[in-house]
Tab-separated table of C-alpha atoms in Angstrom:
chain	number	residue	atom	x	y	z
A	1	UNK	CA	73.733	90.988	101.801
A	2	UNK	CA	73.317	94.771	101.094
A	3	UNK	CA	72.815	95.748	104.340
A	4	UNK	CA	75.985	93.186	105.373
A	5	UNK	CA	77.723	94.436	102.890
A	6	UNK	CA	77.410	98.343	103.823
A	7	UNK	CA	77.981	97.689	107.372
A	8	UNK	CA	81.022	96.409	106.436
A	9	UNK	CA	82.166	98.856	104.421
A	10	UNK	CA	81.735	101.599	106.461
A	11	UNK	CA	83.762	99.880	109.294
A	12	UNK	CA	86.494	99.491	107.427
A	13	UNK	CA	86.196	103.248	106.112
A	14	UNK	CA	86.209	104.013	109.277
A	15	UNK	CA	89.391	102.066	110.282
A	16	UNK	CA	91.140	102.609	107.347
A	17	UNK	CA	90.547	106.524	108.058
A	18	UNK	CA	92.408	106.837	111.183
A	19	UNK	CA	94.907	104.357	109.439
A	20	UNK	CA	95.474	107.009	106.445
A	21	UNK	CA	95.381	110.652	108.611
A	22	UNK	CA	98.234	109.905	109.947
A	23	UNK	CA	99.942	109.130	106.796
A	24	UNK	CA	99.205	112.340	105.200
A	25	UNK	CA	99.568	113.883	108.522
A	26	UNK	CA	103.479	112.465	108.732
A	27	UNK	CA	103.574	113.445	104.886
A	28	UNK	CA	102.830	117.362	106.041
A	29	UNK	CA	103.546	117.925	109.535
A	30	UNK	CA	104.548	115.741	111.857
A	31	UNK	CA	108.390	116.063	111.205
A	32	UNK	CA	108.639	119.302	112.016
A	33	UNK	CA	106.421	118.889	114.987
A	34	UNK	CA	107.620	115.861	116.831
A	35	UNK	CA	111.226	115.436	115.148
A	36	UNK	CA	112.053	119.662	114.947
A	37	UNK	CA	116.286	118.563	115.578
A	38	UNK	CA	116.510	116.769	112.467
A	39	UNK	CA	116.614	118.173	108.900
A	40	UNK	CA	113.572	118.655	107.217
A	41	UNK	CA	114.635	115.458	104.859
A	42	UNK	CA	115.333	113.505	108.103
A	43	UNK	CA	112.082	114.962	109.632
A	44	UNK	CA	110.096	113.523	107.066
A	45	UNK	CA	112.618	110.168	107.206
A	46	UNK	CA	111.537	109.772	110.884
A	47	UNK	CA	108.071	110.469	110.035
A	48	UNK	CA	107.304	108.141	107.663
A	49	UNK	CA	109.820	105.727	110.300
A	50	UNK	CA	106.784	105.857	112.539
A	51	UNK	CA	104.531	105.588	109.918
A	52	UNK	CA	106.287	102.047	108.907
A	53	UNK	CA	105.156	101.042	112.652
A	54	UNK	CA	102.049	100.829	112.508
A	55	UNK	CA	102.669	98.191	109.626
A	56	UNK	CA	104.942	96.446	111.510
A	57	UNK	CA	102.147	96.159	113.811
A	58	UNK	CA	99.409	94.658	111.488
A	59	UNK	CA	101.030	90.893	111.201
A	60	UNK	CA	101.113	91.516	115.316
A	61	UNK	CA	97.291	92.303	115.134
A	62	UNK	CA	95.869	89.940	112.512
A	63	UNK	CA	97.787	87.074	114.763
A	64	UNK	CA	95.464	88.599	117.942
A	65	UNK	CA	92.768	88.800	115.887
A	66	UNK	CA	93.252	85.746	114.098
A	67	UNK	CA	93.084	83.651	116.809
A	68	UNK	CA	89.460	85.471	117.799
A	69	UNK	CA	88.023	85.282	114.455
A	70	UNK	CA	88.930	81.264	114.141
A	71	UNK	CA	88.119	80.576	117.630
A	72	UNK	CA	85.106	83.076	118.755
A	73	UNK	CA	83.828	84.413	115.476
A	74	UNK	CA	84.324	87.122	113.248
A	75	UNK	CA	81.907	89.196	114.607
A	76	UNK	CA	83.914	90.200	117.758
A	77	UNK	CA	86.865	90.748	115.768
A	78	UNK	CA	84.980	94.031	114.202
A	79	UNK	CA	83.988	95.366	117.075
A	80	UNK	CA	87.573	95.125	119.168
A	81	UNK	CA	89.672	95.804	116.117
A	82	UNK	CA	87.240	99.345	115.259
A	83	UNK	CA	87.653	100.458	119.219
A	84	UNK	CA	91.378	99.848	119.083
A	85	UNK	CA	91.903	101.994	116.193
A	86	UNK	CA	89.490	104.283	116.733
A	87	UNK	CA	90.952	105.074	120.251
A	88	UNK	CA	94.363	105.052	119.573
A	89	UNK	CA	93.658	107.899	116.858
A	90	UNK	CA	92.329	110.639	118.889
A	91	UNK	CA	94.492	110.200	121.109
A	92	UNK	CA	97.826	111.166	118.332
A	93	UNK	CA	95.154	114.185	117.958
A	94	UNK	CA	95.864	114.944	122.021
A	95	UNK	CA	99.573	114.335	121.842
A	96	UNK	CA	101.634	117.355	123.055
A	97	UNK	CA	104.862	117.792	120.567
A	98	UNK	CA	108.070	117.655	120.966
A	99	UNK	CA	108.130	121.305	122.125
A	100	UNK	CA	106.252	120.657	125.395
A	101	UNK	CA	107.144	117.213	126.407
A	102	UNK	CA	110.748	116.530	124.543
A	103	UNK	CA	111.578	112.748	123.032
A	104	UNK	CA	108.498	111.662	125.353
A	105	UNK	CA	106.466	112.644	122.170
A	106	UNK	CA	108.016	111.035	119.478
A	107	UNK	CA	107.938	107.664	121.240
A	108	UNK	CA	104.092	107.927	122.348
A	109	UNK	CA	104.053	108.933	118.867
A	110	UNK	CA	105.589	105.910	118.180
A	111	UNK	CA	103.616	103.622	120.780
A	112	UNK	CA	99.460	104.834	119.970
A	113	UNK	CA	100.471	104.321	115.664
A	114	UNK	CA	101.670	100.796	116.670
A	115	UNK	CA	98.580	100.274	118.253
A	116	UNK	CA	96.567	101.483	115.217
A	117	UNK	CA	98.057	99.110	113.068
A	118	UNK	CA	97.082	96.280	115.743
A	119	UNK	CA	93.610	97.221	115.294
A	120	UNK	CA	93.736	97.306	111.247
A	121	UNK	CA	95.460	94.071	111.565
A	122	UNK	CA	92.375	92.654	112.403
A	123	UNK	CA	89.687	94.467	110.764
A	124	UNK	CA	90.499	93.499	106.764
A	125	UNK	CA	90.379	89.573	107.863
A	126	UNK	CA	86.969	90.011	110.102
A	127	UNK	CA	85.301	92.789	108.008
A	128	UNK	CA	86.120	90.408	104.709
A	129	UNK	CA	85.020	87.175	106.106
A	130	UNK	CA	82.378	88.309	107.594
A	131	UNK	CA	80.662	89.437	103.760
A	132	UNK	CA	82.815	86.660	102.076
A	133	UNK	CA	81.444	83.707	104.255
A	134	UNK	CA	77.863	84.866	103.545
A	135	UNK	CA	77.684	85.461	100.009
A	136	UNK	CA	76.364	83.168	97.632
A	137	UNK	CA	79.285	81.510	95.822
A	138	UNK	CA	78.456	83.639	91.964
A	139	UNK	CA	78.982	86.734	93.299
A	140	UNK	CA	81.240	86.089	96.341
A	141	UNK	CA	84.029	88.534	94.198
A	142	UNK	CA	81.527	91.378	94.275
A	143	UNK	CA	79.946	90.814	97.630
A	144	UNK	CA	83.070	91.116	98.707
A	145	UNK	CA	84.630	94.026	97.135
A	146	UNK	CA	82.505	96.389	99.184
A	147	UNK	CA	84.818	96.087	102.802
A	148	UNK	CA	87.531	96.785	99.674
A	149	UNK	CA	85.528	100.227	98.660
A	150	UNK	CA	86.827	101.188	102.796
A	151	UNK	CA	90.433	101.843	102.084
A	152	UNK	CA	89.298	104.246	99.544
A	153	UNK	CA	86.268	105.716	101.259
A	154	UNK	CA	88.297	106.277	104.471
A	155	UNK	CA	91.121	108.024	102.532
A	156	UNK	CA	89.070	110.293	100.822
A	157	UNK	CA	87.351	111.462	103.618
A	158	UNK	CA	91.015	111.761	105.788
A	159	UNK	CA	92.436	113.968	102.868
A	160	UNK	CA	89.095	115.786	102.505
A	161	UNK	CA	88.861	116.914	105.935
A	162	UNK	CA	93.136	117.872	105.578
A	163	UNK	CA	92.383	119.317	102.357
A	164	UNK	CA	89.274	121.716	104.222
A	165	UNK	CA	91.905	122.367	106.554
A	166	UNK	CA	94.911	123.461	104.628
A	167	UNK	CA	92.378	125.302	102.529
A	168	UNK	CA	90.582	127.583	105.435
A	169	UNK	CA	93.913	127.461	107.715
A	170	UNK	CA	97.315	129.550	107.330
A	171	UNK	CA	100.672	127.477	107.772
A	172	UNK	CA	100.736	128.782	111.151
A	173	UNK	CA	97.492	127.321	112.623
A	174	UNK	CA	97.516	124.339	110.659
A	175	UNK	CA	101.154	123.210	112.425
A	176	UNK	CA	99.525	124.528	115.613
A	177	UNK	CA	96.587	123.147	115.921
A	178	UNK	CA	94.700	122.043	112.475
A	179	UNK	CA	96.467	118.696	112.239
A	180	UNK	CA	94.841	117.535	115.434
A	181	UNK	CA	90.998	117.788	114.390
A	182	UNK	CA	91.275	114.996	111.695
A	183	UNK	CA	92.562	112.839	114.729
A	184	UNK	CA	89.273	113.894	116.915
A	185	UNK	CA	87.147	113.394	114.398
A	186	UNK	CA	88.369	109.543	114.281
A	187	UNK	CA	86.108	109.148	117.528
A	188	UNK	CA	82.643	110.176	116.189
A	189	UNK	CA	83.530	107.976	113.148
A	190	UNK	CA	84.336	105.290	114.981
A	191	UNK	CA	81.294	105.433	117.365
A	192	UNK	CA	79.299	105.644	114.182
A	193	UNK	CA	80.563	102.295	113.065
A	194	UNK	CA	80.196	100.527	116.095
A	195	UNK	CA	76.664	101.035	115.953
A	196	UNK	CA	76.036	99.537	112.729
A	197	UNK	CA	77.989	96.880	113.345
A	198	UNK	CA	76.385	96.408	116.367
A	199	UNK	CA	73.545	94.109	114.331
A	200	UNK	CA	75.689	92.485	112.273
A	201	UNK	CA	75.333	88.451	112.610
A	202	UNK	CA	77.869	85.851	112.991
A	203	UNK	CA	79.096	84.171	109.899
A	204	UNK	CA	76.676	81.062	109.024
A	205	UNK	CA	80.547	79.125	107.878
A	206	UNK	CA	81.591	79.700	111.203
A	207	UNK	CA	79.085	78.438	112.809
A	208	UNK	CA	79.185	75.040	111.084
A	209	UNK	CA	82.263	74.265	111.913
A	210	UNK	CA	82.746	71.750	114.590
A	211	UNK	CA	86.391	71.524	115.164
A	212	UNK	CA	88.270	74.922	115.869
A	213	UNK	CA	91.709	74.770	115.888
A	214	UNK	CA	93.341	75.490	118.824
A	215	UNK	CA	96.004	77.690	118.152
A	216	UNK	CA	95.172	78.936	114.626
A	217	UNK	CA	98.681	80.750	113.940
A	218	UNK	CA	100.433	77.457	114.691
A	219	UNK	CA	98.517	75.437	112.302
A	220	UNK	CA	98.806	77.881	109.491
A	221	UNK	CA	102.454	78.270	109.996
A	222	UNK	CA	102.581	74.359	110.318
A	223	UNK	CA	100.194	73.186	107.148
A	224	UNK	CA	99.852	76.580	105.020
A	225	UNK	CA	103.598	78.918	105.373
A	226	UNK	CA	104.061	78.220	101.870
A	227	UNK	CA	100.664	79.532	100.855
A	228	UNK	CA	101.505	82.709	103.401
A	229	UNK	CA	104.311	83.593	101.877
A	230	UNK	CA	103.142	83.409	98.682
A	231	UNK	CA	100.496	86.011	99.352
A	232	UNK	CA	102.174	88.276	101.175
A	233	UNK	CA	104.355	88.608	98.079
A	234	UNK	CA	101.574	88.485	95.814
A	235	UNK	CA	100.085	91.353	97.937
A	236	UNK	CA	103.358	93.548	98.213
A	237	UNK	CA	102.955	95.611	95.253
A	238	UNK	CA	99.090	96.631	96.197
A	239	UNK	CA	100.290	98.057	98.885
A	240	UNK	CA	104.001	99.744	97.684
A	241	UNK	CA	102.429	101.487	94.425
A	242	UNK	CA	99.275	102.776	96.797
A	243	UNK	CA	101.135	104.298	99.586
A	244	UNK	CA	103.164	105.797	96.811
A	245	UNK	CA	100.834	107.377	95.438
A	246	UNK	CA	98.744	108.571	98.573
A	247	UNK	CA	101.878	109.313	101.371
A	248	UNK	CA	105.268	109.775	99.644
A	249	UNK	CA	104.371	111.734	96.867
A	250	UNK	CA	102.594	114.165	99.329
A	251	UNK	CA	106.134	114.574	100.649
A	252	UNK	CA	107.919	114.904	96.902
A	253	UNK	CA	106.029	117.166	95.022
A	254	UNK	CA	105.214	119.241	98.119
A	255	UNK	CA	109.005	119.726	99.042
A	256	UNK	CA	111.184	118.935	95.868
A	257	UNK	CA	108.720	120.039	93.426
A	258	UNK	CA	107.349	123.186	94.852
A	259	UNK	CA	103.509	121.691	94.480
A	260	UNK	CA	100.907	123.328	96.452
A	261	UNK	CA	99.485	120.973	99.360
A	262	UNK	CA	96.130	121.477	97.946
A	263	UNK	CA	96.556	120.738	94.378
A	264	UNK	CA	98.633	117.554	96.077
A	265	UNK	CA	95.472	116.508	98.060
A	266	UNK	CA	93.458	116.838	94.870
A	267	UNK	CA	95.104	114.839	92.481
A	268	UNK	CA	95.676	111.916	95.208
A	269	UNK	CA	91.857	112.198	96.388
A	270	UNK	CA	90.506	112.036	92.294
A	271	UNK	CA	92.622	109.545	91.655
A	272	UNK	CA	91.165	107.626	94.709
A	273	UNK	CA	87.563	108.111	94.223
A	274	UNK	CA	88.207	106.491	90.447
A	275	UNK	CA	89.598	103.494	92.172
A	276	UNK	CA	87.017	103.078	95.018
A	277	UNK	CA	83.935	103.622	91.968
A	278	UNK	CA	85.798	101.135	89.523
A	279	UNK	CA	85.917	98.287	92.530
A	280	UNK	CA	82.683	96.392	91.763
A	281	UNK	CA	82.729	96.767	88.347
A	282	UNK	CA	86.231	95.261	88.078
A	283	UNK	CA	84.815	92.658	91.011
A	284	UNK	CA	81.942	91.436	88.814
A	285	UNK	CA	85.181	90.262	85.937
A	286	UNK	CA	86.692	88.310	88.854
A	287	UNK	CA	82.974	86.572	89.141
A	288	UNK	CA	83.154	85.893	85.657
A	289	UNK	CA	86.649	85.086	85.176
A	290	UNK	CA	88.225	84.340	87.744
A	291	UNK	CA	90.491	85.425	90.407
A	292	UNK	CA	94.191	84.545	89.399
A	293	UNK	CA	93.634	85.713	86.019
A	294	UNK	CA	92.473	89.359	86.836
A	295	UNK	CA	95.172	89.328	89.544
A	296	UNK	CA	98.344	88.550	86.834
A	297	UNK	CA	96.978	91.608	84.197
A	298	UNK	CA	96.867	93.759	87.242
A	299	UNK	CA	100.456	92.534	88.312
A	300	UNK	CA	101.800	92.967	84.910
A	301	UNK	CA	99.876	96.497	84.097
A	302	UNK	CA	101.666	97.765	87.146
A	303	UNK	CA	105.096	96.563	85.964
A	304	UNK	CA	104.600	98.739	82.742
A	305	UNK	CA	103.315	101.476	84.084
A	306	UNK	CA	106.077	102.599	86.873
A	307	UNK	CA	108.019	104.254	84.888
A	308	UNK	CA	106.140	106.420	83.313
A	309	UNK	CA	104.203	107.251	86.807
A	310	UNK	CA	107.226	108.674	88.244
A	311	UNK	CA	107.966	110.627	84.797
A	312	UNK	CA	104.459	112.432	85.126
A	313	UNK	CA	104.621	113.351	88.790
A	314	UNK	CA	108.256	114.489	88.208
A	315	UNK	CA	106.159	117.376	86.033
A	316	UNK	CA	104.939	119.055	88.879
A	317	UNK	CA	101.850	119.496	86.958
A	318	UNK	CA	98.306	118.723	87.912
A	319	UNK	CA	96.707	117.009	84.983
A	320	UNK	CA	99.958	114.882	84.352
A	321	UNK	CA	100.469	114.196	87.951
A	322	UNK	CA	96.755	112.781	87.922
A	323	UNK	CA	96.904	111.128	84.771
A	324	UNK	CA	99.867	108.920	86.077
A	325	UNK	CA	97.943	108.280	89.326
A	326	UNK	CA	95.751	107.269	87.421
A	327	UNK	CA	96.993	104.740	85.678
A	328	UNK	CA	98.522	102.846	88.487
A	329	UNK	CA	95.575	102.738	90.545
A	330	UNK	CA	93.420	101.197	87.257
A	331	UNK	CA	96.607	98.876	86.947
A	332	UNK	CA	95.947	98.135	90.984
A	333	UNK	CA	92.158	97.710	90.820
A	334	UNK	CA	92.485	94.984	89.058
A	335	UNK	CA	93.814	92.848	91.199
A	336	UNK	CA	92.900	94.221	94.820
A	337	UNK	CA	89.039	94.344	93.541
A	338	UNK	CA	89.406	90.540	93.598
A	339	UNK	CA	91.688	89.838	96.685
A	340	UNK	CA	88.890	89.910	99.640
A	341	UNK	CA	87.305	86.786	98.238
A	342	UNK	CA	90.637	85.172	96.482
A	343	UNK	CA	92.562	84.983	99.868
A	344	UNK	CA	89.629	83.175	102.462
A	345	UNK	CA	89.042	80.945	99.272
A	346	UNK	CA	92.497	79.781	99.737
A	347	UNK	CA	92.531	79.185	103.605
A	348	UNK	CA	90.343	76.147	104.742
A	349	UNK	CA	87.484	77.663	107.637
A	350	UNK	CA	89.244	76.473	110.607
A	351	UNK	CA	92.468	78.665	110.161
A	352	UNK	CA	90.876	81.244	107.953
A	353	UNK	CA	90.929	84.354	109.575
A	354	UNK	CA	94.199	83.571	110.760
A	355	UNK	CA	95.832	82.657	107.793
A	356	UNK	CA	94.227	85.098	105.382
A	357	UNK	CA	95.003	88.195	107.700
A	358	UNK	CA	98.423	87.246	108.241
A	359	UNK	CA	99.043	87.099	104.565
A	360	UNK	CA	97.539	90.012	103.949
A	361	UNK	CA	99.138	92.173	106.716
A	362	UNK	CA	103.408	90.504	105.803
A	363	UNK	CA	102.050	91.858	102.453
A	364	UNK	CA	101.678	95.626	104.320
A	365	UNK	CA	104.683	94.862	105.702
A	366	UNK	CA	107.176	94.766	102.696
A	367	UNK	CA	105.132	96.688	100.630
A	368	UNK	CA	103.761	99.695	102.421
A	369	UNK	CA	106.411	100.048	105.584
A	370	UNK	CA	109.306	100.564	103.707
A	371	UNK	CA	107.812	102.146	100.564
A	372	UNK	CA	107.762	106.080	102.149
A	373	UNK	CA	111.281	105.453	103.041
A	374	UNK	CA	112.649	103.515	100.392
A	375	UNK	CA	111.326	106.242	98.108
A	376	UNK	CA	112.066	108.862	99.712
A	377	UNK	CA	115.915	107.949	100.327
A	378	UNK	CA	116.188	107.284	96.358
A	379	UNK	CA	114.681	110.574	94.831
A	380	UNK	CA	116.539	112.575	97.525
A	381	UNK	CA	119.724	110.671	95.504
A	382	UNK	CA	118.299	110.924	92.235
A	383	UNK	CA	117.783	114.077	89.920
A	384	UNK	CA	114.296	115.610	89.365
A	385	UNK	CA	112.728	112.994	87.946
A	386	UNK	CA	112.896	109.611	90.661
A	387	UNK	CA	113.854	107.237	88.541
A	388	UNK	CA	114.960	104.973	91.313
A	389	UNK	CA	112.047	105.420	92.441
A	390	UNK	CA	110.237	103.965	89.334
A	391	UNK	CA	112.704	100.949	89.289
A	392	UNK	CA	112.069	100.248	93.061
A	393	UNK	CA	108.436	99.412	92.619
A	394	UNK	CA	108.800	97.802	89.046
A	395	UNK	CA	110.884	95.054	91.027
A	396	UNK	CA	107.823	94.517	93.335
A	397	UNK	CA	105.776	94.409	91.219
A	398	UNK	CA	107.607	91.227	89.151
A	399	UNK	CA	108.204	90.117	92.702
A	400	UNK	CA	104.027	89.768	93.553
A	401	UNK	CA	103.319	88.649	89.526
A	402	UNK	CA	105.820	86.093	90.350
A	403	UNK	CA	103.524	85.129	93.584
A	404	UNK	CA	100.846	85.169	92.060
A	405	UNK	CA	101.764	82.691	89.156
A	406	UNK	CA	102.081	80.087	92.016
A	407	UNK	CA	99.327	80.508	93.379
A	408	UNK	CA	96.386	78.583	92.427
A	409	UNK	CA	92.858	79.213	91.061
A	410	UNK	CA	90.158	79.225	93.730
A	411	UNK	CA	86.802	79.766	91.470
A	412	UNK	CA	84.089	78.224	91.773
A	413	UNK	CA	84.730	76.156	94.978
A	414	UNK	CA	82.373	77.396	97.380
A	415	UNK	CA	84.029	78.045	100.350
A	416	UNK	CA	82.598	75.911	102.769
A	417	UNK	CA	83.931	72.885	101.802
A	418	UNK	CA	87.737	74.844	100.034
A	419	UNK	CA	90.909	72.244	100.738
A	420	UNK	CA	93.870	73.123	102.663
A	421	UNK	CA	96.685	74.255	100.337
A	422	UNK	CA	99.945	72.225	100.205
A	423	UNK	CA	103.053	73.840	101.635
């Protein structure tokens, strides 16, 4: 299981790596670079507009995937989804700008982040499956939480290697060529992954089960659309409050508030590394507990807390700015530390990968596509402190509590033998 369990985890690092570069990338530069006509507000609009692709992308690519996991395995699905992503990364870092090849570069802007979001689509339902499907039923929550440690992992090492760069680099060099090495680097990270999940062996669940469904995403829309819907709002919030935290505030406090892009990168990256250290510890309750429990606290923490988040960063100062971070993401852990086993407990095997990926990726969808812009649209309207901003994600978050209250428990059925839901 350990050696499962850190394969996994460093795939989805990997993945979720080139997923987050080019968030803080669109955060710092890419406006300027592939949008120059616009105004640096609408620069940083159209930015974060290509940013929301690749999210529109992810239902696309857990669909894709879906359909492999349910009806070849999860296995493959790691390997495909980590090549995908990995490719279509180095080659933003190879993109000429606008300058040299006009609108071309915008829209294969456009086009290779679309196809990095196909990738991730897959790799959270494969990578969490995989670990989920072999774990022994007591610690399935904790087993699990590692591929959840990725996201973290992989954005602390995409804002460490920006945060090296903006460090050693003057504007000049960064906006001419700095921005690209995070891209390259995407490529030896990937390669690295593919070799350990090379060994990796096909889930033992899998394998038992002697009737795949055909089409997988027309049985879960068919016998689970209810349940789908449900988490994909439950999920919403998880994925507004983080992308708040780690993309559009980049954007605010660098531009409105005069912040430094270091001291920026800082905050965001400690705040992070909390989050990704708390996971197991916070996984272990869900063990204990239960999943729907941990997941309403976590809901209604983040309700309470968005207000005086958006007060802090409006500060402009460090230990404030962290301290509000800070509080959101231990709001957050709570319920995302429990997710990777809650949602394939909910989905019976046959339409599992399918159904849990789909929900988890519509969750993406209205929570982190529209969050950079949504955000960014009401503090440009606001005064100094975004208080629309704070009311935005206070909504989602009663949105996903309300989600999750419908929902039911899933502990301690083992997953082999876990019912269809109704709906």
């Amino acid at each position: 299981m350990l050696r499962l369990a850190a394969a996994s985890l460093a795939g989805t690092a990997v993945e979720f790596y080139d997923f987050f570069v080019y968030g803080t990338a669109a955060a710092l530069v890419l406006g300027p670079l592939f949008f120059p006509t616009f105004s640096p507000v609408a620069g940083t609009l159209a930015a974060f507009g290509t940013f929301g692709a690749g999210f529109v992308a992810r239902p696309l690519g857990s669909v894709l995937f879906g359909h492999i996991g349910d009806r070849r395995g999860r296995r493959p699905v790691l390997i495909a989804s980590l090549m995908l992503t990995g490719t279509a990364t180095v080659a933003v870092g190879c993109l000429p700008t606008y300058e040299a090849i006009g609108t071309a570069a915008p829209v294969l802007l456009l086009v290779l982040r679309f196809l990095q979001g196909l990738g991730l689509g897959g790799e959270w339902g494969g990578a969490v499956l995989l670990t989920a499907e072999h774990a022994p039923a007591g610690r399935r929550v904790l087993w699990s939480s590692f591929p959840q440690i990725g996201p973290s992992l992989g954005f602390v090492l995409a804002n460490g290697v920006m945060l090296g760069l903006s460090a050693t680099l003057s504007d000049a060099q960064f906006a001419s060529w700095g921005w690209r090495i995070p891209f390259w680097a995407a490529g030896v990270l990937a390669t690295a992954g593919l070799w350990l999940r090379g060994a990796l062996t096909e889930s033992p669940l899998f394998l038992g089960i002697d009737d795949h469904a055909r089409v997988p995403l027309v049985e879960v829309v068919r016998r689970h659309w209810r349940l789908v819907l449900l988490t994909a709002g439950a999920l919403a919030i998880g994925f507004a409050v983080f992308y708040t935290m780690t993309t559009w505030s980049l954007a605010y406090a660098t531009v409105r508030l005069g912040v430094s892009r270091t001291v920026m990168l800082v905050c965001v990256m400690a705040t992070v590394v909390v989050q990704g250290i708390l996971t197991p510890l916070f996984a272990l309750l869900g063990d204990r507990y239960g999943r729907r429990p941990l997941c309403l606290t976590g809901c209604a923490g983040t309700a309470l807390w968005m207000f005086p988040m958006v007060a802090l960063l409006a500060t402009g100062e460090p230990l404030l700015m962290f301290l509000g971070f800070l509080g959101a993401a231990l709001a957050l852990i709570t319920m995302l530390a429990v997710i990777a086993a809650y949602l394939p407990e909910l989905f019976e095997p046959r339409v599992r990968c399918t159904g849990a990926a789909v929900g988890y990726n519509l969750g993406g969808v209205l929570g982190g596509a529209l969050t950079p812009i949504v955000a960014t649209t009401l503090a440009e309207r606001g005064g100094r402190v975004p208080w629309g901003v704070g009311a935005y994600l206070t909504a989602v978050a009663l949105l996903s509590l309300g989600c999750f209250a419908l929902l039911p428990e899933t502990r301690p059925v083992p997953l082999a033998v876990t019912e269809p839901a109704t709906g």
